[in-house]
PDB file of C-alpha atoms in Angstrom:
ATOM      1  CA  UNK A   1     -11.903  25.649  27.602  1.00  0.00           C
ATOM      2  CA  UNK A   2     -14.818  23.033  26.501  1.00  0.00           C
ATOM      3  CA  UNK A   3     -14.783  22.301  22.678  1.00  0.00           C
ATOM      4  CA  UNK A   4     -17.606  24.052  21.204  1.00  0.00           C
ATOM      5  CA  UNK A   5     -21.066  21.129  20.072  1.00  0.00           C
ATOM      6  CA  UNK A   6     -19.153  22.233  16.546  1.00  0.00           C
ATOM      7  CA  UNK A   7     -15.755  21.217  16.779  1.00  0.00           C
ATOM      8  CA  UNK A   8     -16.900  18.440  18.725  1.00  0.00           C
ATOM      9  CA  UNK A   9     -19.369  16.995  15.924  1.00  0.00           C
ATOM     10  CA  UNK A  10     -16.109  18.176  12.871  1.00  0.00           C
ATOM     11  CA  UNK A  11     -14.292  16.042  15.183  1.00  0.00           C
ATOM     12  CA  UNK A  12     -16.495  12.430  15.960  1.00  0.00           C
ATOM     13  CA  UNK A  13     -17.244  13.672  11.276  1.00  0.00           C
ATOM     14  CA  UNK A  14     -13.697  12.902  11.190  1.00  0.00           C
ATOM     15  CA  UNK A  15     -13.156  10.097  13.482  1.00  0.00           C
ATOM     16  CA  UNK A  16     -16.053   8.460  12.034  1.00  0.00           C
ATOM     17  CA  UNK A  17     -15.038   8.599   8.078  1.00  0.00           C
ATOM     18  CA  UNK A  18     -11.225   7.534   9.166  1.00  0.00           C
ATOM     19  CA  UNK A  19     -12.300   4.186  10.453  1.00  0.00           C
ATOM     20  CA  UNK A  20     -14.309   4.069   7.283  1.00  0.00           C
ATOM     21  CA  UNK A  21     -11.999   4.735   5.534  1.00  0.00           C
ATOM     22  CA  UNK A  22      -8.464   2.443   7.559  1.00  0.00           C
ATOM     23  CA  UNK A  23     -11.962  -0.698   7.823  1.00  0.00           C
ATOM     24  CA  UNK A  24     -12.181  -0.145   4.402  1.00  0.00           C
ATOM     25  CA  UNK A  25      -8.409  -0.584   2.726  1.00  0.00           C
ATOM     26  CA  UNK A  26      -6.732  -3.700   2.720  1.00  0.00           C
ATOM     27  CA  UNK A  27      -4.994  -4.560   5.790  1.00  0.00           C
ATOM     28  CA  UNK A  28      -1.189  -3.371   5.508  1.00  0.00           C
ATOM     29  CA  UNK A  29      -1.894  -1.125   2.773  1.00  0.00           C
ATOM     30  CA  UNK A  30      -1.781   2.494   2.517  1.00  0.00           C
ATOM     31  CA  UNK A  31      -4.632   2.293  -0.328  1.00  0.00           C
ATOM     32  CA  UNK A  32      -5.797   6.033  -0.195  1.00  0.00           C
ATOM     33  CA  UNK A  33      -1.663   7.268  -0.766  1.00  0.00           C
ATOM     34  CA  UNK A  34      -2.185   6.781  -4.218  1.00  0.00           C
ATOM     35  CA  UNK A  35      -4.171   8.832  -5.785  1.00  0.00           C
ATOM     36  CA  UNK A  36      -5.364   8.592 -10.226  1.00  0.00           C
ATOM     37  CA  UNK A  37      -6.605  11.440 -12.447  1.00  0.00           C
ATOM     38  CA  UNK A  38     -10.339  10.373 -14.342  1.00  0.00           C
ATOM     39  CA  UNK A  39      -9.406  11.495 -17.641  1.00  0.00           C
ATOM     40  CA  UNK A  40      -9.985  15.659 -18.435  1.00  0.00           C
ATOM     41  CA  UNK A  41     -12.822  16.693 -19.805  1.00  0.00           C
ATOM     42  CA  UNK A  42     -16.065  14.603 -18.117  1.00  0.00           C
ATOM     43  CA  UNK A  43     -18.067  13.554 -15.540  1.00  0.00           C
ATOM     44  CA  UNK A  44     -17.429   9.894 -14.524  1.00  0.00           C
ATOM     45  CA  UNK A  45     -20.618   8.368 -12.885  1.00  0.00           C
ATOM     46  CA  UNK A  46     -19.939   6.346  -9.627  1.00  0.00           C
ATOM     47  CA  UNK A  47     -21.937   3.490  -9.456  1.00  0.00           C
ATOM     48  CA  UNK A  48     -23.760   1.234  -6.741  1.00  0.00           C
ATOM     49  CA  UNK A  49     -21.425  -2.257  -8.709  1.00  0.00           C
ATOM     50  CA  UNK A  50     -19.298  -3.227 -11.899  1.00  0.00           C
ATOM     51  CA  UNK A  51     -21.687  -1.865 -14.464  1.00  0.00           C
ATOM     52  CA  UNK A  52     -23.611   0.311 -15.595  1.00  0.00           C
ATOM     53  CA  UNK A  53     -26.713  -1.682 -14.645  1.00  0.00           C
ATOM     54  CA  UNK A  54     -26.147  -0.614 -10.786  1.00  0.00           C
ATOM     55  CA  UNK A  55     -27.898   3.105 -10.498  1.00  0.00           C
ATOM     56  CA  UNK A  56     -25.352   6.230  -9.949  1.00  0.00           C
ATOM     57  CA  UNK A  57     -24.651   6.646  -6.515  1.00  0.00           C
ATOM     58  CA  UNK A  58     -23.285  10.363  -7.664  1.00  0.00           C
ATOM     59  CA  UNK A  59     -20.885  11.616  -9.974  1.00  0.00           C
ATOM     60  CA  UNK A  60     -17.398  13.286  -9.997  1.00  0.00           C
ATOM     61  CA  UNK A  61     -16.770  16.759 -10.810  1.00  0.00           C
ATOM     62  CA  UNK A  62     -14.443  17.116 -13.591  1.00  0.00           C
ATOM     63  CA  UNK A  63     -10.982  17.103 -12.568  1.00  0.00           C
ATOM     64  CA  UNK A  64     -11.913  14.613 -10.765  1.00  0.00           C
ATOM     65  CA  UNK A  65      -8.655  12.387  -8.197  1.00  0.00           C
ATOM     66  CA  UNK A  66      -9.633   8.745  -6.983  1.00  0.00           C
ATOM     67  CA  UNK A  67      -7.870   6.625  -4.578  1.00  0.00           C
ATOM     68  CA  UNK A  68      -8.642   2.875  -5.609  1.00  0.00           C
ATOM     69  CA  UNK A  69      -9.657   0.738  -2.633  1.00  0.00           C
ATOM     70  CA  UNK A  70      -9.574  -2.591  -4.786  1.00  0.00           C
ATOM     71  CA  UNK A  71     -10.210  -3.665  -8.121  1.00  0.00           C
ATOM     72  CA  UNK A  72     -13.078  -6.234  -9.267  1.00  0.00           C
ATOM     73  CA  UNK A  73     -14.053  -7.227 -13.064  1.00  0.00           C
ATOM     74  CA  UNK A  74     -17.264  -6.105 -14.701  1.00  0.00           C
ATOM     75  CA  UNK A  75     -18.943  -5.198 -17.428  1.00  0.00           C
ATOM     76  CA  UNK A  76     -16.401  -3.981 -20.950  1.00  0.00           C
ATOM     77  CA  UNK A  77     -16.260  -0.021 -21.176  1.00  0.00           C
ATOM     78  CA  UNK A  78     -15.170   2.096 -23.941  1.00  0.00           C
ATOM     79  CA  UNK A  79     -13.635   5.396 -22.783  1.00  0.00           C
ATOM     80  CA  UNK A  80     -10.683   7.807 -23.403  1.00  0.00           C
ATOM     81  CA  UNK A  81      -7.842   5.265 -21.705  1.00  0.00           C
ATOM     82  CA  UNK A  82      -8.882   1.910 -24.363  1.00  0.00           C
ATOM     83  CA  UNK A  83     -11.865  -0.842 -23.557  1.00  0.00           C
ATOM     84  CA  UNK A  84     -11.619  -2.896 -20.346  1.00  0.00           C
ATOM     85  CA  UNK A  85     -13.640  -4.995 -18.088  1.00  0.00           C
ATOM     86  CA  UNK A  86     -12.072  -3.888 -14.722  1.00  0.00           C
ATOM     87  CA  UNK A  87     -13.847  -1.393 -12.261  1.00  0.00           C
ATOM     88  CA  UNK A  88     -12.208   0.591 -10.007  1.00  0.00           C
ATOM     89  CA  UNK A  89     -13.587   0.735  -6.039  1.00  0.00           C
ATOM     90  CA  UNK A  90     -13.024   4.721  -4.993  1.00  0.00           C
ATOM     91  CA  UNK A  91     -15.293   3.923  -1.601  1.00  0.00           C
ATOM     92  CA  UNK A  92     -17.298   1.384   0.226  1.00  0.00           C
ATOM     93  CA  UNK A  93     -19.528   0.044  -2.681  1.00  0.00           C
ATOM     94  CA  UNK A  94     -18.975   3.072  -5.627  1.00  0.00           C
ATOM     95  CA  UNK A  95     -17.382   1.561  -8.850  1.00  0.00           C
ATOM     96  CA  UNK A  96     -16.183   3.511 -11.569  1.00  0.00           C
ATOM     97  CA  UNK A  97     -14.918   2.172 -14.942  1.00  0.00           C
ATOM     98  CA  UNK A  98     -11.225   2.220 -15.065  1.00  0.00           C
ATOM     99  CA  UNK A  99     -11.529   3.563 -19.256  1.00  0.00           C
ATOM    100  CA  UNK A 100     -11.912   6.874 -17.298  1.00  0.00           C
ATOM    101  CA  UNK A 101      -9.752   6.317 -14.675  1.00  0.00           C
ATOM    102  CA  UNK A 102      -5.876   7.447 -15.913  1.00  0.00           C
ATOM    103  CA  UNK A 103      -3.842   4.245 -13.806  1.00  0.00           C
ATOM    104  CA  UNK A 104      -0.732   3.949 -16.625  1.00  0.00           C
ATOM    105  CA  UNK A 105      -1.752   0.424 -17.199  1.00  0.00           C
ATOM    106  CA  UNK A 106      -4.222  -2.681 -18.967  1.00  0.00           C
ATOM    107  CA  UNK A 107      -3.474  -4.723 -15.684  1.00  0.00           C
ATOM    108  CA  UNK A 108      -5.014  -3.689 -12.224  1.00  0.00           C
ATOM    109  CA  UNK A 109      -2.539  -1.612  -9.881  1.00  0.00           C
ATOM    110  CA  UNK A 110      -4.963  -2.743  -7.004  1.00  0.00           C
ATOM    111  CA  UNK A 111      -5.909  -5.371  -5.027  1.00  0.00           C
ATOM    112  CA  UNK A 112      -8.806  -7.703  -6.118  1.00  0.00           C
ATOM    113  CA  UNK A 113     -11.469  -7.333  -4.726  1.00  0.00           C
ATOM    114  CA  UNK A 114     -13.051  -9.792  -2.075  1.00  0.00           C
TER     115      UNK A 114
END
């Protein structure tokens, strides 16, 4: 049986996203396995860098969970989980303030971004 064009495209998209994810993840760690809840009732802005001066690239929906690839210090933000200058990298070029992510810690829970 010959695969359809749409099946081929879907397969390529999955392979491409897995390649991007594994290329971005620190070696020896499965960073995609732990997901953290975003504060209930908040649609959180995802920014291109660790401050509100960086442009918004998308908005997380209500009830979202995120995998944290790495963390970086940036602008201080106050939110439902306290005041912090930790920003969580959730995808290449995408950061959310840790003040809106329930990590259960006031410290870093992932490697520092380089």
